[in-house]
XYZ file of C-alpha atoms in Angstrom:
533
model
C 0.000 0.000 0.000
C 2.785 2.405 0.840
C 4.317 1.858 -2.583
C 1.147 2.780 -4.416
C 0.577 5.725 -2.115
C 4.095 6.928 -2.772
C 3.316 6.798 -6.480
C 0.398 9.109 -5.827
C 2.642 11.549 -3.991
C 4.978 11.649 -6.975
C 2.182 12.012 -9.496
C -0.125 14.507 -7.834
C 2.659 16.589 -6.350
C 1.548 19.149 -3.752
C -1.785 17.456 -3.194
C 0.034 14.595 -1.468
C -0.737 14.777 2.264
C 1.890 15.321 4.927
C 1.488 11.701 5.961
C 3.266 10.888 2.726
C 6.341 12.549 4.211
C 6.004 11.288 7.747
C 8.711 8.638 7.797
C 11.139 9.963 5.200
C 12.494 12.987 3.435
C 10.129 15.619 2.070
C 8.295 15.063 -1.185
C 8.939 17.381 -4.057
C 12.677 16.759 -4.448
C 13.200 15.573 -8.010
C 9.519 14.691 -8.086
C 9.797 11.799 -5.618
C 8.477 11.022 -2.160
C 9.626 8.790 0.642
C 7.924 5.954 2.489
C 4.355 6.662 3.534
C 2.514 6.239 6.786
C -0.363 3.767 6.427
C -2.776 6.110 8.130
C -3.878 7.639 4.835
C -5.578 4.315 4.193
C -5.718 2.485 7.512
C -9.474 2.870 7.882
C -10.210 2.070 4.258
C -8.873 -0.048 1.417
C -10.212 1.892 -1.565
C -8.804 5.405 -1.480
C -6.543 7.749 -3.367
C -3.977 4.930 -3.217
C -6.180 2.809 -5.432
C -6.232 5.417 -8.173
C -2.452 5.019 -8.180
C -2.615 1.263 -8.562
C -2.924 1.548 -12.299
C -0.434 4.441 -12.398
C 2.285 2.578 -10.507
C 3.453 0.449 -13.465
C 4.370 3.661 -15.257
C 7.364 4.011 -12.969
C 9.594 1.757 -10.942
C 11.560 2.786 -7.890
C 15.276 3.147 -7.331
C 17.117 2.712 -4.036
C 16.347 6.263 -2.902
C 12.607 5.861 -3.458
C 12.409 8.119 -6.523
C 10.546 7.099 -9.642
C 12.206 6.290 -12.940
C 10.662 5.178 -16.259
C 9.829 1.522 -16.678
C 11.802 -0.346 -19.328
C 10.093 -0.424 -22.707
C 10.286 -4.207 -22.894
C 7.390 -6.371 -21.734
C 7.143 -6.712 -17.976
C 4.693 -8.541 -15.730
C 4.482 -7.915 -11.988
C 2.238 -9.285 -9.283
C -0.216 -7.103 -7.424
C 0.245 -8.825 -4.079
C -2.945 -9.655 -2.183
C -4.582 -7.093 0.087
C -7.132 -8.087 2.717
C -9.491 -5.942 4.772
C -11.685 -7.333 7.557
C -14.403 -5.209 9.172
C -16.382 -6.397 12.178
C -19.255 -4.037 13.011
C -21.702 -4.202 15.902
C -24.883 -2.258 16.481
C -25.515 -0.221 13.310
C -23.056 -0.528 10.417
C -21.056 2.519 9.335
C -19.453 1.633 6.002
C -17.745 4.823 4.878
C -14.673 5.006 2.658
C -14.664 1.240 2.080
C -14.839 1.402 -1.708
C -16.894 -1.416 -3.204
C -17.281 -3.146 0.158
C -20.512 -2.539 2.054
C -19.579 -3.564 5.578
C -22.882 -4.491 7.169
C -23.468 -5.691 10.700
C -21.214 -8.592 11.613
C -17.971 -9.545 9.853
C -17.196 -8.402 6.295
C -14.093 -9.118 4.225
C -12.632 -7.786 0.982
C -9.689 -9.347 -0.876
C -7.803 -7.882 -3.828
C -4.906 -9.117 -5.947
C -3.745 -9.588 -9.505
C -0.983 -8.439 -11.805
C 0.284 -5.539 -13.895
C 1.452 -5.790 -17.505
C 3.582 -3.256 -19.392
C 4.451 -3.572 -23.066
C 6.002 -0.359 -24.341
C 3.384 2.387 -24.098
C 0.588 -0.087 -23.314
C -0.180 -0.719 -19.656
C -2.709 -2.882 -17.860
C -3.618 -3.659 -14.285
C -5.813 -6.630 -13.434
C -6.769 -6.281 -9.777
C -10.235 -7.782 -9.184
C -11.923 -7.610 -5.806
C -13.993 -10.166 -3.940
C -15.968 -9.157 -0.904
C -18.328 -10.976 1.412
C -20.523 -9.668 4.215
C -22.470 -11.591 6.829
C -25.049 -8.779 6.740
C -26.737 -9.566 10.048
C -30.142 -8.024 10.759
C -30.688 -4.731 12.574
C -33.634 -2.372 13.013
C -34.586 -0.250 9.993
C -37.647 1.651 8.802
C -39.237 0.142 5.669
C -39.388 2.533 2.742
C -43.181 2.844 2.962
C -43.118 3.775 6.668
C -42.728 7.488 5.901
C -42.545 7.882 2.132
C -45.644 5.753 1.393
C -43.809 4.562 -1.729
C -45.047 1.050 -2.434
C -43.271 0.917 -5.795
C -39.876 0.682 -4.124
C -38.066 -2.072 -2.303
C -38.886 -2.253 1.401
C -35.134 -1.818 1.992
C -34.971 1.487 0.090
C -34.505 4.605 2.184
C -37.776 5.843 3.722
C -36.421 9.405 3.853
C -35.258 10.020 0.274
C -38.091 10.180 -2.256
C -39.835 12.742 -4.447
C -37.618 15.829 -4.958
C -35.163 14.362 -2.421
C -34.781 10.959 -4.063
C -31.646 8.874 -3.473
C -30.716 5.249 -4.057
C -29.458 4.675 -0.506
C -30.796 1.346 0.808
C -31.156 1.070 4.573
C -29.694 -2.412 4.230
C -28.150 -4.264 1.282
C -30.534 -7.211 1.207
C -31.479 -9.621 3.983
C -28.985 -12.407 3.221
C -25.196 -12.722 3.287
C -23.499 -10.979 0.336
C -20.835 -12.374 -1.989
C -19.735 -9.953 -4.696
C -16.928 -10.249 -7.274
C -15.997 -7.201 -9.360
C -13.181 -5.929 -11.631
C -12.068 -3.712 -8.744
C -8.932 -1.657 -9.375
C -8.428 -2.784 -12.977
C -7.478 -0.639 -15.961
C -6.073 -0.648 -19.479
C -4.411 2.479 -20.860
C -2.013 3.904 -23.420
C 0.646 6.507 -22.611
C 1.340 8.973 -25.410
C 3.321 12.241 -25.142
C 2.458 13.089 -21.557
C -1.138 11.856 -21.674
C -2.823 8.629 -20.580
C -5.815 7.359 -22.550
C -7.736 4.293 -21.466
C -10.499 2.643 -19.452
C -10.742 1.753 -15.770
C -12.976 0.547 -12.946
C -10.738 1.823 -10.147
C -11.733 4.116 -7.286
C -10.815 7.779 -7.518
C -10.914 10.677 -5.063
C -10.969 14.201 -6.438
C -10.011 17.124 -4.276
C -7.452 17.652 -1.526
C -9.221 15.810 1.310
C -7.255 13.214 3.233
C -10.168 11.004 4.275
C -12.889 11.656 1.688
C -14.026 13.804 -1.226
C -17.221 15.811 -1.633
C -17.679 15.165 -5.357
C -15.933 11.812 -5.770
C -14.980 9.984 -2.598
C -14.086 6.461 -1.542
C -17.458 5.180 -0.338
C -18.802 3.708 -3.607
C -17.381 1.155 -6.050
C -15.195 2.530 -8.818
C -17.030 3.948 -11.833
C -16.553 1.969 -15.085
C -15.271 4.693 -17.379
C -13.134 5.816 -20.298
C -10.649 8.528 -19.407
C -7.907 10.838 -20.588
C -5.551 12.552 -18.141
C -2.167 14.193 -17.887
C 0.489 11.611 -17.021
C 2.520 14.299 -15.228
C 2.160 18.065 -14.600
C 2.458 20.204 -17.741
C 4.897 23.073 -17.143
C 4.194 26.414 -18.823
C 5.300 29.976 -18.178
C 1.937 30.495 -16.479
C 2.280 27.566 -14.062
C 1.918 23.790 -13.688
C -1.254 22.189 -15.029
C -2.893 18.823 -14.393
C -6.172 17.576 -15.748
C -8.481 14.614 -16.156
C -11.725 13.925 -17.981
C -13.855 10.793 -18.062
C -17.209 9.425 -19.174
C -18.715 6.448 -17.397
C -21.756 4.437 -16.346
C -23.543 4.416 -12.979
C -25.733 1.507 -11.880
C -28.784 1.244 -9.639
C -28.686 -0.970 -6.561
C -30.808 -4.120 -6.333
C -32.801 -2.587 -3.476
C -34.271 0.571 -4.990
C -37.269 0.014 -7.294
C -38.775 -2.447 -9.760
C -38.376 -0.183 -12.801
C -35.839 -1.889 -15.100
C -35.733 0.989 -17.598
C -33.662 3.257 -15.342
C -31.105 0.800 -13.967
C -28.180 2.584 -15.641
C -27.273 6.185 -16.299
C -24.290 8.101 -17.622
C -21.817 10.426 -15.944
C -19.212 12.797 -17.337
C -16.678 14.654 -15.205
C -13.629 16.868 -15.658
C -11.002 18.242 -13.289
C -8.349 20.951 -13.814
C -5.573 21.898 -11.360
C -3.049 24.742 -11.424
C 0.073 25.557 -9.384
C 2.398 28.568 -9.684
C 5.835 27.611 -10.973
C 7.545 29.277 -8.022
C 5.060 27.971 -5.423
C 4.286 24.379 -6.472
C 3.022 23.581 -2.969
C -0.036 25.745 -3.730
C -2.699 23.937 -5.757
C -5.929 25.496 -6.991
C -8.472 23.360 -8.754
C -11.928 23.239 -10.284
C -14.121 20.319 -11.273
C -17.573 19.592 -12.564
C -19.651 16.467 -13.163
C -23.003 15.775 -14.809
C -25.172 12.685 -14.858
C -28.005 11.928 -17.264
C -30.551 9.137 -17.739
C -28.846 6.702 -20.078
C -31.703 6.472 -22.563
C -31.332 10.210 -23.291
C -27.540 10.431 -23.272
C -26.826 8.699 -26.558
C -26.213 9.785 -29.210
C -26.296 13.291 -27.752
C -23.015 15.105 -28.379
C -23.662 17.161 -25.248
C -22.908 14.160 -23.058
C -19.179 14.727 -23.336
C -19.494 18.408 -22.399
C -19.307 18.589 -18.597
C -18.742 22.356 -18.459
C -22.006 23.412 -20.064
C -25.600 22.382 -19.415
C -27.796 21.589 -22.388
C -31.535 21.871 -22.848
C -31.705 18.739 -24.987
C -31.271 16.308 -22.103
C -32.109 16.558 -18.379
C -29.029 16.636 -16.158
C -27.971 16.610 -12.530
C -24.741 18.439 -11.895
C -22.171 19.058 -9.192
C -19.393 21.637 -9.411
C -16.704 22.710 -6.999
C -13.470 24.501 -6.202
C -10.606 23.320 -4.042
C -7.259 24.541 -2.760
C -4.292 23.032 -0.941
C -1.140 24.615 0.461
C 1.782 23.008 2.294
C 4.691 24.747 4.003
C 7.111 23.992 6.860
C 5.495 20.791 8.048
C 1.934 22.070 7.793
C -0.733 21.558 5.155
C -4.152 23.184 4.859
C -6.886 22.389 2.367
C -10.371 23.555 1.441
C -13.035 22.118 -0.848
C -16.394 23.714 -1.712
C -19.049 21.934 -3.805
C -22.524 22.909 -4.987
C -25.290 21.180 -6.945
C -26.511 24.694 -7.847
C -23.568 26.825 -8.989
C -24.170 30.550 -8.234
C -25.622 32.579 -11.105
C -22.968 35.251 -10.690
C -20.402 36.846 -8.406
C -23.084 39.073 -6.908
C -25.132 36.064 -5.825
C -22.035 34.316 -4.493
C -21.117 37.316 -2.330
C -24.668 37.723 -1.037
C -25.298 34.056 -0.150
C -21.943 32.241 -0.037
C -23.301 29.296 1.951
C -26.513 28.557 0.080
C -26.646 25.021 -1.351
C -22.907 24.564 -0.895
C -21.086 21.873 1.045
C -17.512 22.157 2.201
C -14.626 20.448 3.913
C -11.730 22.177 5.643
C -8.684 20.415 7.016
C -5.278 21.056 8.579
C -2.348 18.674 9.044
C 0.682 19.367 11.214
C 3.863 17.286 11.152
C 6.280 17.439 14.105
C 9.560 15.535 13.731
C 11.540 14.372 16.751
C 14.993 12.893 16.343
C 17.590 13.359 13.616
C 15.706 16.047 11.729
C 14.065 14.216 8.842
C 12.165 11.430 10.553
C 13.903 8.649 8.639
C 16.414 7.396 11.205
C 15.957 4.540 13.671
C 15.950 6.926 16.601
C 13.534 9.450 15.122
C 9.770 9.671 15.064
C 7.068 11.911 13.675
C 3.960 13.235 15.351
C 1.154 13.837 12.866
C -1.873 15.925 13.870
C -4.939 16.077 11.654
C -8.159 18.080 12.123
C -11.017 18.222 9.632
C -14.582 19.504 9.412
C -17.057 18.571 6.686
C -20.553 19.830 5.954
C -23.158 18.706 3.418
C -26.024 20.457 5.235
C -25.868 23.944 3.689
C -28.223 26.623 4.892
C -30.590 28.361 2.486
C -31.463 32.036 2.920
C -34.458 32.136 0.562
C -36.142 29.247 -1.216
C -35.870 30.584 -4.770
C -35.988 27.064 -6.218
C -37.734 23.783 -5.289
C -35.999 22.256 -2.241
C -33.645 19.334 -2.910
C -31.268 17.532 -0.565
C -27.568 17.929 -1.252
C -26.867 14.690 -3.166
C -30.465 14.134 -4.326
C -31.336 13.772 -7.999
C -33.752 15.645 -10.214
C -33.016 14.288 -13.686
C -32.413 10.840 -12.166
C -34.140 9.469 -9.076
C -30.996 7.710 -7.838
C -29.150 10.905 -6.977
C -25.380 11.010 -6.574
C -24.937 7.256 -6.009
C -23.502 4.137 -7.630
C -24.790 0.659 -6.744
C -26.535 2.035 -3.674
C -23.523 3.856 -2.230
C -22.678 7.559 -2.309
C -20.267 8.845 -4.926
C -19.460 11.761 -2.640
C -18.791 12.089 1.072
C -19.748 9.135 3.263
C -21.522 11.376 5.775
C -24.272 11.714 3.156
C -26.749 14.518 2.464
C -27.482 16.811 5.351
C -24.417 15.577 7.218
C -21.862 17.400 9.344
C -18.694 15.881 10.763
C -15.744 16.892 12.899
C -12.571 14.774 13.104
C -9.330 15.002 15.077
C -6.450 12.505 15.091
C -2.982 12.239 16.636
C -0.480 9.654 15.353
C 3.098 8.807 16.284
C 5.020 7.321 13.376
C 8.420 5.660 13.420
C 10.321 3.755 10.774
C 8.408 0.495 11.331
C 5.557 1.282 13.741
C 2.644 3.710 13.828
C 0.292 4.283 16.767
C -2.535 6.792 17.003
C -5.917 7.818 18.366
C -8.819 9.818 17.001
C -12.259 11.220 17.847
C -15.209 11.997 15.570
C -18.713 13.406 15.688
C -21.193 12.957 12.813
C -24.711 14.354 12.555
C -26.697 12.366 9.984
C -29.418 13.363 7.481
C -30.162 16.704 9.062
C -32.070 17.906 5.992
C -34.603 15.124 6.705
C -35.483 16.228 10.250
C -37.596 19.316 9.340
C -39.791 17.097 7.148
C -40.677 14.727 9.997
C -43.531 14.861 12.496
C -42.740 17.332 15.301
C -39.058 18.038 14.612
C -37.237 19.163 17.741
C -33.642 19.836 18.750
C -33.735 16.611 20.781
C -34.178 14.399 17.696
C -30.904 14.983 15.856
C -29.369 11.644 14.753
C -25.744 11.855 15.952
C -22.786 9.474 16.231
C -20.002 10.202 18.694
C -17.040 7.830 18.704
C -13.375 7.473 19.512
C -10.780 5.023 18.338
C -7.222 3.767 18.451
C -5.142 2.472 15.549
C -1.755 0.941 14.999
C 0.246 -0.582 12.173
C 3.546 -2.346 11.709
C 5.729 -2.892 8.662
C 6.995 -6.412 8.255
C 7.669 -9.108 5.676
C 5.344 -11.950 4.746
C 6.673 -14.703 2.467
C 9.627 -12.465 1.672
C 7.454 -9.510 0.627
C 7.070 -6.159 2.411
C 3.643 -5.734 4.012
C 1.765 -3.274 6.186
C -0.443 -4.800 8.908
C -2.855 -2.379 10.541
C -5.659 -2.445 13.090
C -8.290 0.193 13.856
C -10.682 -0.231 16.794
C -13.420 2.307 17.478
C -16.293 2.516 19.893
C -19.078 5.016 20.457
C -22.808 5.677 20.515
C -25.357 6.639 17.918
C -27.822 8.942 19.643
C -31.484 9.184 18.552
C -31.055 6.560 15.831
C -33.469 7.341 12.962
C -34.557 10.473 14.897
C -36.140 8.419 17.676
C -36.394 10.469 20.858
C -39.247 10.575 23.362
C -38.761 14.176 24.532
C -41.966 16.175 23.908
C -43.458 13.356 21.788
C -45.825 10.894 23.461
C -45.637 7.196 22.580
C -42.178 7.601 21.063
C -39.055 5.980 22.439
C -35.452 7.113 22.630
C -33.073 4.809 20.771
C -29.337 5.097 21.492
C -27.160 2.315 20.075
C -23.569 1.275 20.654
C -21.516 1.266 17.448
C -18.299 -0.725 18.042
C -16.154 -1.518 15.017
C -12.863 -3.308 14.352
C -10.868 -3.057 11.119
C -7.858 -5.165 10.162
C -5.854 -4.464 7.003
C -3.036 -6.512 5.511
C -1.633 -4.727 2.484
C 1.585 -4.955 0.412
C 4.112 -2.137 0.467
C 5.992 -2.823 -2.752
C 6.143 -4.656 -6.061
């Protein structure tokens, strides 16, 4: 895992988090980075590291850890197996798990395969297999509130009509066994550009744990893409970009309508850094999804920067920034499903219909000065706030929850999981973590608060301040670098415990015949992941 994450640090430059520098020399020297702390991916297996899995064969690594071009002759390498085990009690909380939906009870995902390079042609075959015991827990059937009898009883009871989302309360009532292409791709490298197809996970934006537009909570989108293989240097700065078109799929627990099971998505991202300040990154992105039966053969499908009147669309657009200096990194991401109509509107109502995340990392090195020696260690502090519950000053348009769909009833989802942030629509979250990282061992602790589905509460019977659905939890995590069967591996564990207060807005205060439901939410995660090729 560290090897693929290091590849990301080399390829995305200043967007690489400080954790990528925690146990070695600083990134940015000759375009290379040193060994990476596992904490970027300890609580998840499908993250920014996975988007590097099919980039990694483009470069091999010399003794100093820097990248160098792969030989033009044919080369085959193993993608050594990765395993993630999640054991969840109470109510499952499967965020940032990629394709895996970790229900109640034990769940496991395994990945492995190989990479092939023949000249400018590259391929990664890294399928995933995941299983989940999917034990029962209390839910509200979809008809309990929505009165929608045309949907599966496991569909969300809260997201229907103008707030529709394909977010099942539970993924079926039986154990799950799913095999998928996972982090696989085939692409061609030509003159600084990569052109190909992939099913891998991607995270756009500077966030360390998640992304507001494209995060790590859903399976990878099957797509065709073109992207810059490395930053393009001009007199006006460094440029990076990516554009893709892909297909999104409905979950099996949404509705019985087979005509809307698939839809199309197009997205583009552009990043810029000043030549003299490469640690500053400014970026913009936009994505549109359309019902598939209207997308072809429309030429407007490929245009993600401009809405068309020929086909209905749902869109998301955002800005992000990241800056690192002297052992500190700060980042900001702002996303809106309703881009402002002008600068005047933006200045008047900057928070309307806009979600955001804001984070700060601080690296403190103790020892020989660069954190790479046996007697040195690094303290890594990380604080982050995220909000997908934007306030609205005046209702000048029909109300719609943050990730909800208008052109498509599934909203911003893929196979029943959110494409964006795992906290979901109407969510707010605060996170703080402290980790101590040495050459072979990492130990840390964290605390988090999440308020769920807050846009739903005003639509319920007698909403009160006592009914907010909130999770408060703390956790400890550790990892060790070792060798298994002669290969370098990272073995990590993450144990958390906490309480979900007023689950599904159930609180008896001021409401007769109601009950207050507070549930324990313990969770254990174990990850065994390779560090090199």
